[in-house]
PDB file of C-alpha atoms in Angstrom:
ATOM      1  CA  MET A   2      -7.178   2.144  18.534  1.00 79.00           C
ATOM      2  CA  LEU A   3      -5.146   4.047  15.818  1.00 82.00           C
ATOM      3  CA  LEU A   4      -1.829   3.186  17.793  1.00 86.00           C
ATOM      4  CA  THR A   5      -3.073  -0.481  18.985  1.00 87.00           C
ATOM      5  CA  VAL A   6      -3.902  -1.209  15.729  1.00 86.00           C
ATOM      6  CA  ALA A   7      -0.298  -0.099  14.163  1.00 89.00           C
ATOM      7  CA  SER A   8       1.531  -1.839  17.011  1.00 89.00           C
ATOM      8  CA  ILE A   9      -0.212  -5.318  16.384  1.00 86.00           C
ATOM      9  CA  SER A  10       0.797  -4.657  12.757  1.00 86.00           C
ATOM     10  CA  LEU A  11       4.239  -4.259  13.395  1.00 89.00           C
ATOM     11  CA  GLN A  12       3.969  -7.085  15.389  1.00 88.00           C
ATOM     12  CA  GLU A  13       2.971  -8.844  12.643  1.00 86.00           C
ATOM     13  CA  MET A  14       5.521  -7.951  10.219  1.00 87.00           C
ATOM     14  CA  ILE A  15       8.540  -8.686  12.300  1.00 88.00           C
ATOM     15  CA  ARG A  16       7.192 -12.159  12.774  1.00 88.00           C
ATOM     16  CA  ARG A  17       7.968 -12.799   8.918  1.00 85.00           C
ATOM     17  CA  ARG A  18      11.832 -11.339   9.094  1.00 87.00           C
ATOM     18  CA  VAL A  19      12.319 -13.352   5.760  1.00 87.00           C
ATOM     19  CA  ALA A  20       9.514 -10.958   3.964  1.00 85.00           C
ATOM     20  CA  LEU A  21      11.171  -7.836   5.932  1.00 87.00           C
ATOM     21  CA  LEU A  22      14.874  -8.934   4.401  1.00 90.00           C
ATOM     22  CA  PHE A  23      13.547  -8.972   0.920  1.00 88.00           C
ATOM     23  CA  VAL A  24      12.158  -5.596   1.390  1.00 89.00           C
ATOM     24  CA  PHE A  25      14.852  -4.119   2.643  1.00 90.00           C
ATOM     25  CA  VAL A  26      17.355  -5.480  -0.388  1.00 92.00           C
ATOM     26  CA  LEU A  27      14.814  -5.513  -3.399  1.00 91.00           C
ATOM     27  CA  PRO A  28      15.754  -1.630  -3.918  1.00 93.00           C
ATOM     28  CA  LEU A  29      19.315  -2.386  -3.538  1.00 94.00           C
ATOM     29  CA  VAL A  30      19.383  -4.619  -6.641  1.00 91.00           C
ATOM     30  CA  PHE A  31      17.475  -1.609  -8.441  1.00 91.00           C
ATOM     31  CA  TYR A  32      20.200   0.474  -7.413  1.00 92.00           C
ATOM     32  CA  LEU A  33      22.863  -1.337  -7.860  1.00 91.00           C
ATOM     33  CA  ALA A  34      22.134  -2.555 -11.294  1.00 87.00           C
ATOM     34  CA  ARG A  35      22.339   0.903 -12.629  1.00 83.00           C
ATOM     35  CA  ILE A  36      24.579   2.628 -10.661  1.00 83.00           C
ATOM     36  CA  ASP A  37      27.344   3.638 -13.355  1.00 83.00           C
ATOM     37  CA  VAL A  38      24.187   5.984 -14.431  1.00 84.00           C
ATOM     38  CA  HIS A  39      22.997   8.264 -11.546  1.00 81.00           C
ATOM     39  CA  TRP A  40      20.088   9.638 -13.180  1.00 84.00           C
ATOM     40  CA  GLN A  41      18.547   5.951 -13.472  1.00 86.00           C
ATOM     41  CA  ALA A  42      20.120   4.593 -10.392  1.00 91.00           C
ATOM     42  CA  ILE A  43      18.467   7.084  -7.995  1.00 93.00           C
ATOM     43  CA  ARG A  44      14.899   6.642  -9.848  1.00 91.00           C
ATOM     44  CA  PHE A  45      15.115   2.715 -10.099  1.00 92.00           C
ATOM     45  CA  LEU A  46      15.805   2.772  -6.374  1.00 94.00           C
ATOM     46  CA  SER A  47      12.705   4.910  -5.592  1.00 94.00           C
ATOM     47  CA  ILE A  48      10.667   2.737  -7.543  1.00 93.00           C
ATOM     48  CA  GLY A  49      12.337  -0.486  -5.999  1.00 93.00           C
ATOM     49  CA  VAL A  50      11.439   1.386  -2.697  1.00 95.00           C
ATOM     50  CA  SER A  51       8.035   1.694  -3.616  1.00 93.00           C
ATOM     51  CA  TRP A  52       7.639  -1.873  -5.168  1.00 93.00           C
ATOM     52  CA  ALA A  53       8.925  -3.321  -1.699  1.00 94.00           C
ATOM     53  CA  VAL A  54       6.529  -1.110   0.545  1.00 94.00           C
ATOM     54  CA  ALA A  55       3.635  -2.020  -2.011  1.00 94.00           C
ATOM     55  CA  THR A  56       4.368  -5.572  -1.798  1.00 93.00           C
ATOM     56  CA  LEU A  57       4.726  -5.734   1.720  1.00 93.00           C
ATOM     57  CA  ALA A  58       1.437  -3.762   2.453  1.00 93.00           C
ATOM     58  CA  LEU A  59      -0.403  -6.208   0.124  1.00 92.00           C
ATOM     59  CA  PHE A  60       0.695  -8.895   1.973  1.00 92.00           C
ATOM     60  CA  SER A  61      -0.435  -6.949   5.040  1.00 90.00           C
ATOM     61  CA  HIS A  62      -3.646  -6.186   4.171  1.00 88.00           C
ATOM     62  CA  VAL A  63      -4.999  -9.563   2.452  1.00 89.00           C
ATOM     63  CA  GLY A  64      -3.604 -11.371   5.637  1.00 86.00           C
ATOM     64  CA  ALA A  65      -5.286  -9.525   8.113  1.00 85.00           C
ATOM     65  CA  ARG A  66      -8.827  -9.540   6.317  1.00 83.00           C
ATOM     66  CA  ARG A  67     -10.297 -12.331   8.817  1.00 84.00           C
ATOM     67  CA  LEU A  68      -8.847 -10.567  11.957  1.00 83.00           C
ATOM     68  CA  ASP A  69     -10.446  -7.179  10.571  1.00 84.00           C
ATOM     69  CA  GLN A  70     -13.511  -8.731  10.498  1.00 83.00           C
ATOM     70  CA  ARG A  71     -13.623 -10.365  13.859  1.00 84.00           C
ATOM     71  CA  LEU A  72     -12.418  -7.058  15.122  1.00 83.00           C
ATOM     72  CA  SER A  73     -14.847  -4.812  13.441  1.00 81.00           C
ATOM     73  CA  VAL A  74     -17.656  -7.393  14.959  1.00 81.00           C
ATOM     74  CA  ILE A  75     -16.604  -6.226  18.225  1.00 81.00           C
ATOM     75  CA  GLY A  76     -16.560  -2.562  17.792  1.00 80.00           C
ATOM     76  CA  ALA A  77     -13.296  -1.748  16.005  1.00 82.00           C
ATOM     77  CA  SER A  78     -13.369   1.190  13.467  1.00 89.00           C
ATOM     78  CA  PRO A  79     -12.775   0.276   9.922  1.00 88.00           C
ATOM     79  CA  THR A  80     -11.134   3.707   9.608  1.00 91.00           C
ATOM     80  CA  ALA A  81      -8.782   3.200  12.586  1.00 91.00           C
ATOM     81  CA  LEU A  82      -7.840  -0.630  11.098  1.00 91.00           C
ATOM     82  CA  PHE A  83      -7.250   0.836   7.927  1.00 92.00           C
ATOM     83  CA  PHE A  84      -5.145   3.923   8.973  1.00 94.00           C
ATOM     84  CA  GLY A  85      -3.176   1.981  11.709  1.00 92.00           C
ATOM     85  CA  ARG A  86      -2.159  -0.613   9.502  1.00 92.00           C
ATOM     86  CA  GLN A  87      -1.141   2.310   7.125  1.00 94.00           C
ATOM     87  CA  LEU A  88       1.064   3.665   9.868  1.00 94.00           C
ATOM     88  CA  ALA A  89       2.732   0.727  10.833  1.00 94.00           C
ATOM     89  CA  LEU A  90       3.419   0.616   7.230  1.00 94.00           C
ATOM     90  CA  GLY A  91       4.752   4.122   6.789  1.00 93.00           C
ATOM     91  CA  ALA A  92       6.889   3.370   9.726  1.00 94.00           C
ATOM     92  CA  VAL A  93       8.433   0.582   8.115  1.00 94.00           C
ATOM     93  CA  GLY A  94       8.924   2.480   4.704  1.00 94.00           C
ATOM     94  CA  VAL A  95      10.470   5.404   6.134  1.00 95.00           C
ATOM     95  CA  LEU A  96      12.919   3.013   7.774  1.00 95.00           C
ATOM     96  CA  VAL A  97      13.749   1.494   4.424  1.00 95.00           C
ATOM     97  CA  ALA A  98      14.103   5.250   2.883  1.00 95.00           C
ATOM     98  CA  GLY A  99      16.254   6.046   5.696  1.00 95.00           C
ATOM     99  CA  VAL A 100      18.534   3.448   5.296  1.00 95.00           C
ATOM    100  CA  TYR A 101      18.783   4.185   1.373  1.00 95.00           C
ATOM    101  CA  PHE A 102      19.261   7.699   1.382  1.00 95.00           C
ATOM    102  CA  GLY A 103      22.525   7.027   3.780  1.00 94.00           C
ATOM    103  CA  LEU A 104      23.797   4.717   0.894  1.00 94.00           C
ATOM    104  CA  VAL A 105      23.364   7.262  -1.983  1.00 94.00           C
ATOM    105  CA  ALA A 106      24.691   9.986   0.559  1.00 93.00           C
ATOM    106  CA  VAL A 107      27.696   7.978   0.662  1.00 92.00           C
ATOM    107  CA  THR A 108      28.201   6.688  -2.724  1.00 90.00           C
ATOM    108  CA  GLN A 109      27.038   9.682  -4.717  1.00 86.00           C
ATOM    109  CA  ASP A 110      28.701  12.752  -2.941  1.00 79.00           C
ATOM    110  CA  ASP A 111      28.365  15.022  -6.443  1.00 82.00           C
ATOM    111  CA  LEU A 112      24.891  15.612  -6.097  1.00 85.00           C
ATOM    112  CA  PRO A 113      23.389  19.427  -6.208  1.00 86.00           C
ATOM    113  CA  ARG A 114      20.408  18.579  -4.016  1.00 90.00           C
ATOM    114  CA  LEU A 115      20.991  15.338  -1.662  1.00 91.00           C
ATOM    115  CA  ALA A 116      17.844  16.582   0.237  1.00 92.00           C
ATOM    116  CA  GLY A 117      15.800  16.219  -2.736  1.00 93.00           C
ATOM    117  CA  VAL A 118      16.658  12.257  -2.429  1.00 94.00           C
ATOM    118  CA  ALA A 119      15.210  12.246   1.010  1.00 95.00           C
ATOM    119  CA  LEU A 120      11.844  13.930  -0.524  1.00 95.00           C
ATOM    120  CA  LEU A 121      12.142  11.538  -3.614  1.00 95.00           C
ATOM    121  CA  LEU A 122      12.217   8.351  -1.361  1.00 96.00           C
ATOM    122  CA  VAL A 123       9.767   9.479   1.686  1.00 96.00           C
ATOM    123  CA  THR A 124       7.355  10.190  -1.504  1.00 95.00           C
ATOM    124  CA  THR A 125       7.658   6.811  -3.004  1.00 95.00           C
ATOM    125  CA  VAL A 126       6.588   5.166   0.440  1.00 95.00           C
ATOM    126  CA  LEU A 127       3.931   7.258   1.035  1.00 95.00           C
ATOM    127  CA  ILE A 128       2.567   6.496  -2.717  1.00 95.00           C
ATOM    128  CA  GLY A 129       3.400   2.846  -2.014  1.00 94.00           C
ATOM    129  CA  ALA A 130       1.688   1.856   1.123  1.00 94.00           C
ATOM    130  CA  PRO A 131      -1.795   3.024   0.038  1.00 94.00           C
ATOM    131  CA  LEU A 132      -1.257   1.495  -3.521  1.00 94.00           C
ATOM    132  CA  GLY A 133      -0.748  -2.001  -2.122  1.00 93.00           C
ATOM    133  CA  ALA A 134      -3.386  -1.728   0.358  1.00 92.00           C
ATOM    134  CA  LEU A 135      -5.499  -0.654  -2.526  1.00 92.00           C
ATOM    135  CA  VAL A 136      -4.544  -3.689  -4.674  1.00 93.00           C
ATOM    136  CA  GLY A 137      -4.913  -5.740  -1.438  1.00 89.00           C
ATOM    137  CA  LEU A 138      -8.514  -4.962  -1.152  1.00 86.00           C
ATOM    138  CA  ALA A 139      -9.200  -5.326  -4.383  1.00 88.00           C
ATOM    139  CA  ILE A 140      -7.321  -8.496  -5.116  1.00 88.00           C
ATOM    140  CA  SER A 141      -8.071 -10.835  -2.172  1.00 82.00           C
ATOM    141  CA  ARG A 142      -5.676 -13.548  -3.026  1.00 87.00           C
ATOM    142  CA  GLU A 143      -1.751 -12.935  -2.143  1.00 87.00           C
ATOM    143  CA  LEU A 144      -0.039 -14.550  -5.421  1.00 89.00           C
ATOM    144  CA  GLU A 145      -2.812 -12.584  -8.071  1.00 91.00           C
ATOM    145  CA  GLY A 146      -2.533  -9.746  -5.931  1.00 89.00           C
ATOM    146  CA  ALA A 147       1.596  -9.560  -5.774  1.00 90.00           C
ATOM    147  CA  LEU A 148       1.527 -10.428  -9.946  1.00 93.00           C
ATOM    148  CA  ALA A 149      -0.741  -7.397 -10.372  1.00 93.00           C
ATOM    149  CA  LEU A 150       1.813  -5.248  -8.428  1.00 92.00           C
ATOM    150  CA  LEU A 151       4.538  -6.650 -10.639  1.00 91.00           C
ATOM    151  CA  SER A 152       2.422  -5.387 -13.529  1.00 93.00           C
ATOM    152  CA  ILE A 153       1.852  -1.924 -12.594  1.00 92.00           C
ATOM    153  CA  MET A 154       5.911  -2.061 -11.520  1.00 90.00           C
ATOM    154  CA  ALA A 155       6.743  -3.464 -15.128  1.00 90.00           C
ATOM    155  CA  VAL A 156       4.960  -0.808 -16.825  1.00 91.00           C
ATOM    156  CA  GLN A 157       6.330   1.982 -14.822  1.00 89.00           C
ATOM    157  CA  LEU A 158       9.901   0.813 -15.560  1.00 86.00           C
ATOM    158  CA  LEU A 159       9.393   0.003 -19.523  1.00 88.00           C
ATOM    159  CA  VAL A 160       6.858   3.165 -20.444  1.00 88.00           C
ATOM    160  CA  ASP A 161       8.982   6.277 -21.733  1.00 85.00           C
ATOM    161  CA  PRO A 162       8.631   8.791 -18.511  1.00 81.00           C
ATOM    162  CA  ALA A 163       8.615  11.967 -21.232  1.00 82.00           C
ATOM    163  CA  GLY A 164       5.252  10.337 -22.932  1.00 81.00           C
ATOM    164  CA  ALA A 165       1.459  11.910 -21.597  1.00 83.00           C
ATOM    165  CA  ALA A 166       0.561   8.221 -20.857  1.00 85.00           C
ATOM    166  CA  ALA A 167       3.515   8.032 -18.685  1.00 88.00           C
ATOM    167  CA  LYS A 168       1.321  10.574 -16.367  1.00 89.00           C
ATOM    168  CA  LEU A 169      -1.277   8.363 -15.457  1.00 92.00           C
ATOM    169  CA  LEU A 170       0.741   5.762 -13.836  1.00 92.00           C
ATOM    170  CA  PRO A 171       1.560   6.092 -10.071  1.00 93.00           C
ATOM    171  CA  LEU A 172       5.075   6.833  -9.846  1.00 92.00           C
ATOM    172  CA  TRP A 173       5.713   9.464 -12.792  1.00 93.00           C
ATOM    173  CA  SER A 174       6.732  12.058 -10.177  1.00 93.00           C
ATOM    174  CA  THR A 175       9.642   9.810  -9.115  1.00 92.00           C
ATOM    175  CA  ARG A 176      11.136  11.248 -12.460  1.00 91.00           C
ATOM    176  CA  GLU A 177      10.229  15.215 -11.922  1.00 92.00           C
ATOM    177  CA  LEU A 178      11.847  14.480  -8.196  1.00 93.00           C
ATOM    178  CA  THR A 179      14.975  12.629  -9.435  1.00 92.00           C
ATOM    179  CA  ALA A 180      15.543  15.480 -11.931  1.00 91.00           C
ATOM    180  CA  TYR A 181      15.046  17.957  -8.811  1.00 92.00           C
ATOM    181  CA  ALA A 182      17.660  16.499  -6.695  1.00 90.00           C
ATOM    182  CA  ILE A 183      20.188  15.629  -9.502  1.00 90.00           C
ATOM    183  CA  GLU A 184      20.112  18.423 -12.114  1.00 86.00           C
ATOM    184  CA  GLU A 185      21.636  21.719 -11.690  1.00 80.00           C
ATOM    185  CA  HIS A 186      18.645  23.672 -13.215  1.00 75.00           C
ATOM    186  CA  GLY A 187      15.973  20.710 -12.265  1.00 72.00           C
ATOM    187  CA  SER A 188      14.302  23.159  -9.580  1.00 75.00           C
ATOM    188  CA  GLY A 189      11.451  23.773 -11.768  1.00 80.00           C
ATOM    189  CA  SER A 190      10.261  19.974 -11.395  1.00 87.00           C
ATOM    190  CA  LEU A 191       9.901  20.180  -7.707  1.00 93.00           C
ATOM    191  CA  SER A 192       6.105  21.746  -8.148  1.00 92.00           C
ATOM    192  CA  SER A 193       5.369  19.147 -10.792  1.00 92.00           C
ATOM    193  CA  GLY A 194       6.355  15.901  -9.218  1.00 92.00           C
ATOM    194  CA  THR A 195       5.017  16.989  -5.590  1.00 94.00           C
ATOM    195  CA  SER A 196       1.671  17.960  -7.515  1.00 95.00           C
ATOM    196  CA  HIS A 197       1.541  14.423  -8.790  1.00 95.00           C
ATOM    197  CA  PHE A 198       2.745  12.597  -5.864  1.00 95.00           C
ATOM    198  CA  ALA A 199      -0.126  14.806  -3.676  1.00 95.00           C
ATOM    199  CA  LEU A 200      -3.054  13.641  -6.437  1.00 96.00           C
ATOM    200  CA  THR A 201      -1.686  10.083  -6.810  1.00 95.00           C
ATOM    201  CA  MET A 202      -1.136   9.721  -2.929  1.00 94.00           C
ATOM    202  CA  ALA A 203      -4.713  11.434  -2.434  1.00 95.00           C
ATOM    203  CA  VAL A 204      -6.562   8.903  -5.067  1.00 95.00           C
ATOM    204  CA  CYS A 205      -5.119   5.560  -3.623  1.00 94.00           C
ATOM    205  CA  VAL A 206      -5.892   6.532  -0.130  1.00 94.00           C
ATOM    206  CA  LEU A 207      -9.681   7.524  -0.624  1.00 95.00           C
ATOM    207  CA  ILE A 208     -10.350   4.703  -2.853  1.00 94.00           C
ATOM    208  CA  ALA A 209      -8.583   2.273  -0.437  1.00 92.00           C
ATOM    209  CA  TRP A 210      -9.882   3.551   2.805  1.00 93.00           C
ATOM    210  CA  GLY A 211     -13.409   3.449   1.141  1.00 92.00           C
ATOM    211  CA  ALA A 212     -13.189   0.101  -0.260  1.00 89.00           C
ATOM    212  CA  SER A 213     -11.882  -0.847   3.455  1.00 88.00           C
ATOM    213  CA  VAL A 214     -14.782   1.148   4.937  1.00 89.00           C
ATOM    214  CA  LEU A 215     -17.284  -0.650   2.589  1.00 88.00           C
ATOM    215  CA  ARG A 216     -16.219  -4.033   3.279  1.00 84.00           C
ATOM    216  CA  LEU A 217     -16.531  -3.952   6.994  1.00 81.00           C
ATOM    217  CA  ARG A 218     -19.656  -2.032   7.035  1.00 74.00           C
ATOM    218  CA  ALA A 219     -22.191  -3.522   9.566  1.00 65.00           C
ATOM    219  CA  VAL A 220     -24.848  -5.297   8.021  1.00 62.00           C
ATOM    220  CA  ARG A 221     -28.289  -5.389   9.510  1.00 62.00           C
ATOM    221  CA  VAL A 222     -30.039  -8.517   9.680  1.00 59.00           C
ATOM    222  CA  SER A 223     -33.783  -8.845  10.042  1.00 63.00           C
ATOM    223  CA  PRO A 224     -35.569 -10.960  12.884  1.00 64.00           C
ATOM    224  CA  VAL A 225     -36.207 -14.453  11.720  1.00 61.00           C
ATOM    225  CA  ARG A 226     -40.091 -15.265  11.905  1.00 64.00           C
ATOM    226  CA  VAL A 227     -41.193 -18.422  12.999  1.00 60.00           C
ATOM    227  CA  GLN A 228     -44.494 -19.545  11.421  1.00 61.00           C
ATOM    228  CA  GLU A 229     -46.569 -21.892  12.690  1.00 59.00           C
ATOM    229  CA  SER A 230     -47.550 -24.759  10.160  1.00 59.00           C
ATOM    230  CA  PRO A 231     -51.564 -25.109   9.449  1.00 58.00           C
ATOM    231  CA  HIS A 232     -51.831 -28.448  11.148  1.00 58.00           C
ATOM    232  CA  ALA A 233     -50.265 -27.330  14.168  1.00 56.00           C
ATOM    233  CA  ALA A 234     -52.449 -24.209  14.331  1.00 53.00           C
ATOM    234  CA  SER A 235     -55.834 -26.094  13.692  1.00 57.00           C
ATOM    235  CA  ARG A 236     -54.850 -28.670  16.582  1.00 58.00           C
ATOM    236  CA  ALA A 237     -54.358 -25.477  18.585  1.00 52.00           C
ATOM    237  CA  PHE A 238     -58.046 -24.122  17.814  1.00 50.00           C
ATOM    238  CA  GLU A 239     -59.271 -27.790  18.274  1.00 57.00           C
ATOM    239  CA  SER A 240     -57.971 -28.494  21.818  1.00 52.00           C
ATOM    240  CA  PRO A 241     -60.025 -26.339  24.036  1.00 50.00           C
ATOM    241  CA  GLY A 242     -63.460 -28.199  22.943  1.00 46.00           C
ATOM    242  CA  ARG A 243     -62.266 -31.623  23.698  1.00 46.00           C
TER     243      ARG A 243
END
């Protein structure tokens, strides 16, 4: 069932070719805007990848609401529906991450830890997919959900990443993992970045999964009792004597 839902979700996304095109183009805009500064270019690229995947996840979950309801009525597991769709989104996201890892490898050959860039991009994909699902389950309309994601990402870009409040944002780990990838002495940032990533992903997945299961839970309907009217009952009582 999990693979069937993932396959159907992939087919739905492939039909939306223009949306998929923007999923690939959006991170490129972020990267090229600050390509003159390695630190910012790579961090902005990771945020762009996460934003693109989160937006795709938002539209995928909102668009599949009615289909999920029909499938759950005929016995499909809400857990399989949620994680099947997440599996499809993760596959698309990893493909996007792979493309941009190749771009970084070609355009920036002086990075001390090139594998750290791959780790950075994959972690942002794994946060973006459940984050978009969470917003899509909380906000049932695509435009309002997209604006909510825009607000989250705008705050992520504008806030001081060194401040304490920045650690409450979903992509703070990109700061630490970027430092690990491009700084010679940035190995200490690996543990803090991966810890923040793991905690953020777990929170997003658990809340989005729980909301999905709650929304698609079976509702027990009580049997309807048909009450006879007093007039009909009196006629039934009088009829044997006639």
